Amino acid sequence: MTDPHAKIVILTGAGISAESGIETFRAEDGLWAQHRVEDVATPEGFMRDPELVVNFYNARRAQLPEVAPNAAHRALAHLETHHRGEVIVITQNVDDLHERGGSQSVYHMHGELNSALCAACENRWPAPMVMAPGDPCPRCAAPAARPDIVWFGEMPYEMDTLFAHLGQADVFAAIGTSGNVYPAAGFVAEARRAGAHTIEFNLEPSAVGNQFQEHRTGPASRTVSDWVLSIIGRQ
Ligand code: BJW
């Protein structure tokens, strides 16, 4: 039974968007089966071949209007609206399905497809549907636009704020993430240190699955919806 005023911190990964038709990374037929991580998700890969990297993210951005939030995204928005305590979503996903599903408190720790970043002055602006290497920054005019994505070796966004939320969590839920990528994979340990009850939602145990106190196994559209119903009922 979840306390009606509990602070609930939720970490989501590619698995929550899988049923919307967005490929995960590490599945056999996933994104990394078609692209080497070093080529498309590192600053070195971008320096070597900016066109390849920009086109990789252009293709994923173009997919966004063709997909829709699923029942798991909508259930989290419903939880935020109806639960009396605070509900925070920290997503590793770069899609916009939490927002389109109705969630308001969303942190994109690995960036967003719909955002562009100036590598020279760190200005951010809404990405055009098709970016090109060397696009100028609208603020400083440097030809240094890049996708606003956190690549390996770069610092994820808003870490101080995220650790502060984890330190206050009464419940921590990780949904559809393989637990392979840090610092996100370390959030369960952080939440447990804060005394939170920890729940993993996945099709199978993740790489850090043994650190969770509770497991809900199955597709997120079902398991997350059932969990939200168990907390707030049919409101
Ligand atoms: C379902 C489902 C359904 C499917 N229902 N579930 C050695 C040790 C420790 C750390 C390091 C190390 N060497 C280097 C590091 C650091 C490195 C790292 O972690 N490397 C590892 C590979 C070891 N991390 C970094 O570099 C990060 N920065 C950093 O650490 O800065 C320093 C720092 C230090 C201390 C504090 C703070 C900072 C940056 C990481 C950036 C990651 N970027 C990417 C790519 C960019 C985005 C993009 O292109 O879209 O982000 S990598 C990729 O993996 C992407 C994802 O967000 C991320 C996580 O993947 P996710 O979401 O877990 O997806 P999958 O595919 O792995 O899993 C899907 C899961 O869903 C599976 O479990 C399925 O079973 C499940 N599922 N359908 C429920 N229907």
CSV table of C-alpha atoms and ligand atoms in Angstrom, one decimal:
chain,number,residue,atom,x,y,z
A,1,MET,CA,0.0,0.0,0.0
A,2,THR,CA,1.6,3.3,-1.1
A,3,ASP,CA,1.3,6.2,1.3
A,4,PRO,CA,-1.1,8.7,-0.3
A,5,HIS,CA,1.5,11.5,0.2
A,6,ALA,CA,4.6,9.5,-0.9
A,7,LYS,CA,7.1,11.2,-3.1
A,8,ILE,CA,7.4,8.9,-6.2
A,9,VAL,CA,10.5,9.2,-8.4
A,10,ILE,CA,10.3,7.3,-11.7
A,11,LEU,CA,13.2,6.5,-14.0
A,12,THR,CA,12.2,5.5,-17.5
A,13,GLY,CA,14.2,3.9,-20.4
A,14,ALA,CA,13.7,2.8,-24.0
A,15,GLY,CA,11.4,-0.1,-22.9
A,16,ILE,CA,8.6,2.3,-22.0
A,17,SER,CA,8.5,3.6,-25.6
A,18,ALA,CA,8.9,0.2,-27.2
A,19,GLU,CA,5.2,-0.5,-27.4
A,20,SER,CA,4.8,2.9,-29.1
A,21,GLY,CA,7.0,1.5,-31.9
A,22,ILE,CA,10.4,3.2,-31.0
A,23,GLU,CA,13.2,0.7,-31.0
A,24,THR,CA,15.2,0.0,-27.9
A,25,PHE,CA,19.0,0.1,-27.9
A,26,ARG,CA,20.3,-3.2,-26.8
A,27,ALA,CA,17.7,-5.7,-28.2
A,28,GLU,CA,19.0,-8.0,-30.9
A,29,ASP,CA,17.1,-6.0,-33.5
A,30,GLY,CA,17.6,-2.7,-31.7
A,31,LEU,CA,19.2,0.6,-32.6
A,32,TRP,CA,22.7,-0.6,-31.7
A,33,ALA,CA,22.4,-3.7,-34.0
A,34,GLN,CA,22.3,-1.3,-37.0
A,35,HIS,CA,24.9,1.3,-35.7
A,36,ARG,CA,28.1,1.1,-33.7
A,37,VAL,CA,27.7,3.0,-30.4
A,38,GLU,CA,31.1,4.6,-30.9
A,39,ASP,CA,30.0,6.0,-34.3
A,40,VAL,CA,26.7,7.7,-33.3
A,41,ALA,CA,26.7,8.2,-29.5
A,42,THR,CA,30.1,9.6,-28.7
A,43,PRO,CA,31.6,13.1,-29.2
A,44,GLU,CA,34.5,11.4,-31.1
A,45,GLY,CA,32.1,9.8,-33.5
A,46,PHE,CA,30.5,13.2,-34.2
A,47,MET,CA,33.9,14.8,-34.8
A,48,ARG,CA,34.8,11.9,-37.2
A,49,ASP,CA,31.6,11.9,-39.2
A,50,PRO,CA,29.1,14.7,-38.3
A,51,GLU,CA,26.9,14.0,-41.3
A,52,LEU,CA,26.4,10.3,-40.2
A,53,VAL,CA,25.5,11.4,-36.7
A,54,VAL,CA,23.2,14.3,-37.6
A,55,ASN,CA,21.4,12.0,-40.1
A,56,PHE,CA,21.0,9.3,-37.5
A,57,TYR,CA,19.2,11.8,-35.2
A,58,ASN,CA,17.3,13.4,-38.1
A,59,ALA,CA,15.8,10.0,-38.9
A,60,ARG,CA,14.8,9.4,-35.3
A,61,ARG,CA,13.3,12.9,-35.0
A,62,ALA,CA,11.3,12.3,-38.2
A,63,GLN,CA,9.8,9.2,-36.5
A,64,LEU,CA,8.3,11.2,-33.6
A,65,PRO,CA,5.2,12.4,-35.4
A,66,GLU,CA,4.5,8.8,-36.5
A,67,VAL,CA,4.4,7.4,-33.0
A,68,ALA,CA,2.0,8.1,-30.0
A,69,PRO,CA,2.3,7.7,-26.2
A,70,ASN,CA,1.1,4.3,-25.0
A,71,ALA,CA,-0.8,3.3,-21.9
A,72,ALA,CA,2.3,3.4,-19.7
A,73,HIS,CA,3.1,7.0,-20.6
A,74,ARG,CA,-0.6,7.9,-20.0
A,75,ALA,CA,-0.7,6.1,-16.7
A,76,LEU,CA,2.3,8.0,-15.4
A,77,ALA,CA,0.6,11.3,-16.3
A,78,HIS,CA,-2.6,10.1,-14.6
A,79,LEU,CA,-0.5,9.3,-11.5
A,80,GLU,CA,1.0,12.8,-11.5
A,81,THR,CA,-2.5,14.4,-11.7
A,82,HIS,CA,-4.2,12.3,-9.1
A,83,HIS,CA,-1.6,11.2,-6.5
A,84,ARG,CA,-1.5,13.7,-3.6
A,85,GLY,CA,2.3,13.4,-3.2
A,86,GLU,CA,5.0,14.6,-5.7
A,87,VAL,CA,5.6,12.5,-8.8
A,88,ILE,CA,8.8,13.1,-10.8
A,89,VAL,CA,9.7,11.4,-14.1
A,90,ILE,CA,13.4,11.2,-15.0
A,91,THR,CA,13.7,9.8,-18.5
A,92,GLN,CA,16.8,8.6,-20.4
A,93,ASN,CA,14.7,8.8,-23.5
A,94,VAL,CA,15.1,11.5,-26.1
A,95,ASP,CA,11.6,11.2,-27.5
A,96,ASP,CA,8.7,13.4,-26.4
A,97,LEU,CA,6.2,10.7,-25.4
A,98,HIS,CA,6.0,11.5,-21.7
A,99,GLU,CA,5.0,15.1,-22.5
A,100,ARG,CA,2.6,14.1,-25.2
A,101,GLY,CA,1.1,11.5,-22.7
A,102,GLY,CA,0.4,14.4,-20.3
A,103,SER,CA,3.3,14.3,-17.8
A,104,GLN,CA,4.5,17.8,-16.6
A,105,SER,CA,7.4,17.0,-14.3
A,106,VAL,CA,9.8,15.4,-16.7
A,107,TYR,CA,13.6,15.6,-16.7
A,108,HIS,CA,15.4,14.5,-19.9
A,109,MET,CA,18.7,13.5,-18.5
A,110,HIS,CA,20.1,12.3,-21.9
A,111,GLY,CA,18.8,15.3,-23.9
A,112,GLU,CA,16.0,15.6,-26.5
A,113,LEU,CA,15.6,14.9,-30.2
A,114,ASN,CA,13.5,18.1,-30.5
A,115,SER,CA,16.3,20.3,-29.2
A,116,ALA,CA,19.5,21.6,-30.8
A,117,LEU,CA,22.7,22.6,-28.9
A,118,CYS,CA,25.5,25.0,-29.8
A,119,ALA,CA,28.8,23.3,-29.2
A,120,ALA,CA,30.4,26.7,-28.9
A,121,CYS,CA,28.2,28.7,-26.5
A,122,GLU,CA,25.8,25.9,-25.1
A,123,ASN,CA,22.7,27.8,-26.3
A,124,ARG,CA,19.7,25.5,-26.9
A,125,TRP,CA,16.8,26.0,-29.3
A,126,PRO,CA,14.0,23.9,-30.9
A,127,ALA,CA,15.7,21.6,-33.5
A,128,PRO,CA,14.5,21.9,-37.0
A,129,MET,CA,13.1,18.6,-38.4
A,130,VAL,CA,16.3,18.3,-40.5
A,131,MET,CA,19.6,19.5,-39.0
A,132,ALA,CA,22.8,19.8,-41.0
A,133,PRO,CA,26.4,19.7,-39.8
A,134,GLY,CA,27.6,23.3,-39.4
A,135,ASP,CA,24.2,24.9,-39.0
A,136,PRO,CA,24.7,28.3,-37.3
A,137,CYS,CA,23.8,29.0,-33.7
A,138,PRO,CA,20.9,31.5,-33.6
A,139,ARG,CA,22.6,33.3,-30.7
A,140,CYS,CA,26.4,33.3,-31.4
A,141,ALA,CA,26.3,32.4,-35.1
A,142,ALA,CA,29.1,29.8,-34.7
A,143,PRO,CA,28.6,27.0,-37.3
A,144,ALA,CA,28.4,24.6,-34.3
A,145,ALA,CA,24.9,23.2,-34.0
A,146,ARG,CA,24.7,19.6,-32.9
A,147,PRO,CA,21.9,17.4,-31.7
A,148,ASP,CA,21.1,18.1,-28.0
A,149,ILE,CA,21.9,14.5,-26.9
A,150,VAL,CA,24.1,13.4,-24.1
A,151,TRP,CA,26.7,11.1,-25.6
A,152,PHE,CA,29.0,8.7,-23.8
A,153,GLY,CA,31.6,10.6,-21.8
A,154,GLU,CA,29.4,13.6,-21.5
A,155,MET,CA,27.7,14.8,-18.3
A,156,PRO,CA,23.9,14.0,-18.2
A,157,TYR,CA,21.7,17.0,-17.5
A,158,GLU,CA,20.6,18.4,-14.1
A,159,MET,CA,22.4,15.8,-12.0
A,160,ASP,CA,22.3,17.9,-8.8
A,161,THR,CA,18.5,18.2,-9.1
A,162,LEU,CA,18.1,14.6,-9.9
A,163,PHE,CA,20.2,13.4,-6.9
A,164,ALA,CA,18.2,15.8,-4.7
A,165,HIS,CA,14.9,14.2,-5.8
A,166,LEU,CA,16.3,10.7,-5.3
A,167,GLY,CA,17.4,11.6,-1.8
A,168,GLN,CA,13.8,12.5,-1.0
A,169,ALA,CA,12.1,9.5,-2.7
A,170,ASP,CA,9.7,7.4,-0.8
A,171,VAL,CA,9.1,5.1,-3.8
A,172,PHE,CA,11.6,4.7,-6.7
A,173,ALA,CA,10.4,2.9,-9.9
A,174,ALA,CA,12.6,2.0,-12.9
A,175,ILE,CA,10.6,1.2,-16.0
A,176,GLY,CA,12.0,-0.4,-19.2
A,177,THR,CA,15.7,0.3,-18.7
A,178,SER,CA,18.5,-2.3,-19.0
A,179,GLY,CA,20.6,-0.9,-16.2
A,180,ASN,CA,23.7,-0.8,-18.3
A,181,VAL,CA,24.3,2.9,-18.5
A,182,TYR,CA,25.5,5.0,-15.6
A,183,PRO,CA,24.8,7.3,-13.7
A,184,ALA,CA,21.1,6.2,-14.3
A,185,ALA,CA,21.9,2.6,-13.4
A,186,GLY,CA,23.1,3.8,-10.0
A,187,PHE,CA,19.8,5.6,-9.1
A,188,VAL,CA,18.3,2.5,-7.4
A,189,ALA,CA,21.2,2.4,-5.0
A,190,GLU,CA,20.9,6.1,-4.3
A,191,ALA,CA,17.1,5.8,-3.7
A,192,ARG,CA,17.6,2.8,-1.4
A,193,ARG,CA,20.1,4.8,0.7
A,194,ALA,CA,17.3,7.4,1.1
A,195,GLY,CA,15.0,4.6,2.4
A,196,ALA,CA,12.8,4.4,-0.7
A,197,HIS,CA,10.9,1.3,-1.7
A,198,THR,CA,12.2,0.2,-5.1
A,199,ILE,CA,10.3,-1.4,-7.9
A,200,GLU,CA,11.6,-2.6,-11.3
A,201,PHE,CA,9.2,-2.9,-14.3
A,202,ASN,CA,10.7,-4.8,-17.1
A,203,LEU,CA,10.3,-7.9,-19.4
A,204,GLU,CA,13.3,-9.4,-17.6
A,205,PRO,CA,15.6,-8.6,-14.7
A,206,SER,CA,18.0,-5.7,-15.6
A,207,ALA,CA,21.7,-5.6,-15.0
A,208,VAL,CA,21.0,-4.0,-11.6
A,209,GLY,CA,17.8,-6.0,-11.0
A,210,ASN,CA,19.0,-7.6,-7.8
A,211,GLN,CA,19.1,-4.2,-6.1
A,212,PHE,CA,15.3,-3.8,-6.4
A,213,GLN,CA,13.0,-4.9,-3.6
A,214,GLU,CA,10.0,-5.6,-6.0
A,215,HIS,CA,9.7,-6.7,-9.6
A,216,ARG,CA,6.8,-6.4,-11.9
A,217,THR,CA,7.4,-8.5,-15.0
A,218,GLY,CA,5.7,-7.9,-18.3
A,219,PRO,CA,5.0,-5.2,-20.9
A,220,ALA,CA,5.0,-1.7,-19.3
A,221,SER,CA,1.7,-0.8,-20.9
A,222,ARG,CA,0.1,-3.4,-18.6
A,223,THR,CA,2.3,-3.5,-15.5
A,224,VAL,CA,2.6,0.3,-15.1
A,225,SER,CA,-1.2,0.8,-15.7
A,226,ASP,CA,-2.0,-1.8,-13.0
A,227,TRP,CA,0.5,-0.3,-10.6
A,228,VAL,CA,-1.0,3.2,-11.0
A,229,LEU,CA,-4.5,1.8,-10.6
A,230,SER,CA,-3.3,0.2,-7.3
A,231,ILE,CA,-2.1,3.5,-6.0
A,232,ILE,CA,-4.9,5.9,-7.0
A,233,GLY,CA,-7.8,3.6,-8.0
A,234,ARG,CA,-10.1,4.4,-11.0
A,235,GLN,CA,-10.4,8.2,-10.7
B,1,BJW,C1,10.7,-3.4,-21.8
B,1,BJW,C2,9.8,-3.4,-22.8
B,1,BJW,C3,8.4,-3.3,-22.5
B,1,BJW,C4,11.8,-3.7,-23.7
B,1,BJW,N1,8.1,-3.1,-21.2
B,1,BJW,N2,10.3,-3.2,-20.5
B,1,BJW,C5,32.6,1.8,-16.5
B,1,BJW,C6,31.8,1.6,-15.4
B,1,BJW,C7,30.7,2.5,-15.1
B,1,BJW,C8,30.4,3.6,-15.9
B,1,BJW,C9,31.2,3.8,-17.0
B,1,BJW,C10,32.3,3.0,-17.3
B,1,BJW,N3,32.9,3.4,-18.4
B,1,BJW,C11,32.2,4.5,-18.8
B,1,BJW,C12,31.2,4.8,-18.0
B,1,BJW,C13,30.2,5.9,-18.0
B,1,BJW,C14,29.2,5.7,-19.1
B,1,BJW,C15,28.6,4.3,-19.0
B,1,BJW,O1,27.7,4.1,-18.3
B,1,BJW,N4,29.1,3.4,-19.8
B,1,BJW,C16,28.5,2.0,-19.8
B,1,BJW,C17,28.3,1.5,-21.2
B,1,BJW,C18,29.4,1.2,-18.9
B,1,BJW,N5,28.2,6.7,-19.0
B,1,BJW,C19,28.4,7.9,-19.5
B,1,BJW,O2,29.3,8.2,-20.2
B,1,BJW,C20,27.4,9.0,-19.1
B,1,BJW,N6,28.0,10.1,-18.6
B,1,BJW,C21,28.7,10.0,-17.4
B,1,BJW,O3,28.8,9.0,-16.8
B,1,BJW,O4,29.2,11.3,-17.0
B,1,BJW,C22,30.1,11.3,-15.8
B,1,BJW,C23,29.3,11.3,-14.5
B,1,BJW,C24,29.8,10.7,-13.4
B,1,BJW,C25,29.1,10.7,-12.2
B,1,BJW,C26,27.9,11.3,-12.1
B,1,BJW,C27,27.3,11.8,-13.2
B,1,BJW,C28,28.0,11.8,-14.4
B,1,BJW,C29,26.6,9.4,-20.3
B,1,BJW,C30,25.7,8.4,-20.8
B,1,BJW,C31,25.0,8.8,-22.1
B,1,BJW,C32,24.1,7.7,-22.7
B,1,BJW,N7,23.6,8.1,-23.9
B,1,BJW,C33,22.7,7.1,-24.7
B,1,BJW,C34,22.7,7.5,-26.2
B,1,BJW,C35,22.2,8.9,-26.5
B,1,BJW,C36,20.7,8.9,-26.7
B,1,BJW,C37,20.3,8.4,-28.0
B,1,BJW,O5,21.0,8.2,-28.9
B,1,BJW,O6,19.1,8.2,-28.0
B,1,BJW,O7,21.4,7.1,-24.1
B,1,BJW,S1,23.3,5.4,-24.6
B,1,BJW,C38,21.7,4.7,-24.6
B,1,BJW,O8,21.6,3.9,-23.4
B,1,BJW,C39,20.7,5.9,-24.5
B,1,BJW,C40,19.8,5.4,-23.4
B,1,BJW,O9,19.2,6.5,-22.8
B,1,BJW,C41,20.7,4.6,-22.5
B,1,BJW,C42,20.0,3.6,-21.7
B,1,BJW,O10,19.4,2.6,-22.4
B,1,BJW,P1,18.0,2.0,-21.9
B,1,BJW,O11,17.0,3.0,-21.9
B,1,BJW,O12,18.2,1.2,-20.7
B,1,BJW,O13,17.6,1.0,-23.2
B,1,BJW,P2,18.1,-0.5,-23.4
B,1,BJW,O14,17.8,-0.8,-24.9
B,1,BJW,O15,19.4,-0.8,-22.9
B,1,BJW,O16,17.1,-1.3,-22.5
B,1,BJW,C43,15.7,-1.4,-22.8
B,1,BJW,C44,15.0,-2.2,-21.6
B,1,BJW,O17,13.6,-2.2,-21.8
B,1,BJW,C45,15.5,-3.7,-21.6
B,1,BJW,O18,15.8,-4.0,-20.3
B,1,BJW,C46,14.2,-4.4,-22.0
B,1,BJW,O19,14.1,-5.7,-21.4
B,1,BJW,C47,13.1,-3.5,-21.6
B,1,BJW,N8,11.8,-3.5,-22.3
B,1,BJW,N9,10.4,-3.6,-24.0
B,1,BJW,C48,9.0,-3.1,-20.2
B,1,BJW,N10,7.4,-3.3,-23.4
